[in-house]
Amino acid sequence: MKTSADPRTLAYFGINGRLSTLDEKIRQQIIIHRTVHYDIGGYPSSSSNNVARKFHQFKLAVLDADVWNSCYSITRTAHSRFKIPLNADDSTTCTLPLTGPHAHIIQEAKLIIWDEAVMCGKYNFQTVDRALRDIMGAVDERLQDVPFGSKVVVFGGDFRQILPVVRKGTRSEVVRQSIRQATFWDQIQVLHLTQNMRIPNLGPEATAFAQKLLSIGNGDHQYNETVEIPEEWLMDSTDVTALIDMVYPSIRSPESHLTHYDGRAILAPKNINVDDINNLAYSIFPGEGRSYISNDKIIDSDDPEGASATYPVEFLHSIATSGVPRDELQLKVGMPIILLRNLDPDRGLCNGTKLFVTALYDHIIGVRRIDQGYDGDEYFLPRINMYTTEGEYPFILCRRQFPVRAAFAMTINKAQGQTLSTVGIYLDEPVFAHSQLYVALSRATDSANIKVALNLSNQRDNTIPKTNNAVYREALLPSVT
């Protein structure tokens, strides 16, 4: 394999106006086997997915684990494909063998597309870089000195969207985890695509909406700190039932079709908001419910027995943390749920896959993928062990539960990468992290199908209702014309 003496990493952040140029540049780099890396970004769009499909015959497509969903049927999550450790740092490497089928897939790949890369922390990329150098170095030792083992890599993303999540991190700590702070960033050439694929019919109203989204995402001028919510979007956050009925108008009907739940969601900034909305929607959804209580225990403690005495089971059950289901899981046949773990990527059962419940048993639950409907394969999910992250508590909690949660509502972060026909945004409290408002609003394909529920009691009389807009301008790419 021929490698470049001065490997330049190219990249794209934008949308679709230059997609043909992007296609051609990628093909050129594959033909000459040159180490180049592209980033695709700009608008929230399906451009990266389009590129993946164009190169399906010789590509390896992955994306951040937090945003996998059914529209990416040709992809795997990056953590699943590359075996990235959960707590990657500047010295970790992937748990990939240097030989065997898994390594062979990577060695044969001509192109790697990593979508939603902006949401992923820099150490994940650097860990994969080290792993690919080792795997390709087993074929040709010279490739150990070439970024990503001389693979053509396309990073897709939009810096107006969610940045890496840093638990209890400051603004500067979050920005420092960005891919722009990765060791290879100076080798990346950024190219911008320019068409919003989520809003395909750009008439005057759609064009104005798309431009407004960009201004909100950039924190421009009047959108720097707050955003006015137009009257046609406005709802009162104290009436959550009305918001549920708006997004799911047939929720009370036992005959409601699956398409009623596909492409619709209520979004909120915090998990506690999501849980409250899901619990209310569950109570409205028809049918007999069933509750499943988790088995919680403490592990990885200096004194597990003493810790168990200090932290009774009631306290362990009360622990609610991101990525781990609640202690009590309430389910009904037919209701939409979302998968929280990678169970069978080859069948599309990945973190973020939307499912619906088909059967409820003592030790397993039956599910089908919403995008495949009633004719899709039925899968049976067991309870599995899930763990809190190191440093989150004075111990590691092991919770044995079904790896799902209700999907009437989800966090704004979880919705990144999805395209929705109807969006309800619950902002009883305003957004708190970079670009959450932009991401929430930009999930919609039509501005007429957006509702924003604000706490109107906090609004001043005789003024247009507003909500906060958080934008870390130092995290954005330089603007382009």
Coordinates of C-alpha atoms in Angstrom, one line a residue, residues 14-24 191-195:
G14 CA -21.5 21.4 6.3
I15 CA -24.3 20.0 4.2
N16 CA -25.2 19.0 0.7
G17 CA -24.5 21.7 -1.8
R18 CA -21.1 20.4 -2.5
L19 CA -21.9 16.7 -2.1
S20 CA -20.7 15.8 -5.6
T21 CA -17.4 17.5 -4.9
L22 CA -17.1 15.6 -1.7
D23 CA -17.8 12.3 -3.5
E24 CA -15.2 13.0 -6.1
L191 CA -15.1 21.6 3.8
H192 CA -18.6 22.8 4.2
L193 CA -21.7 21.4 2.6
T194 CA -24.6 23.8 2.3
Q195 CA -28.1 22.3 1.8

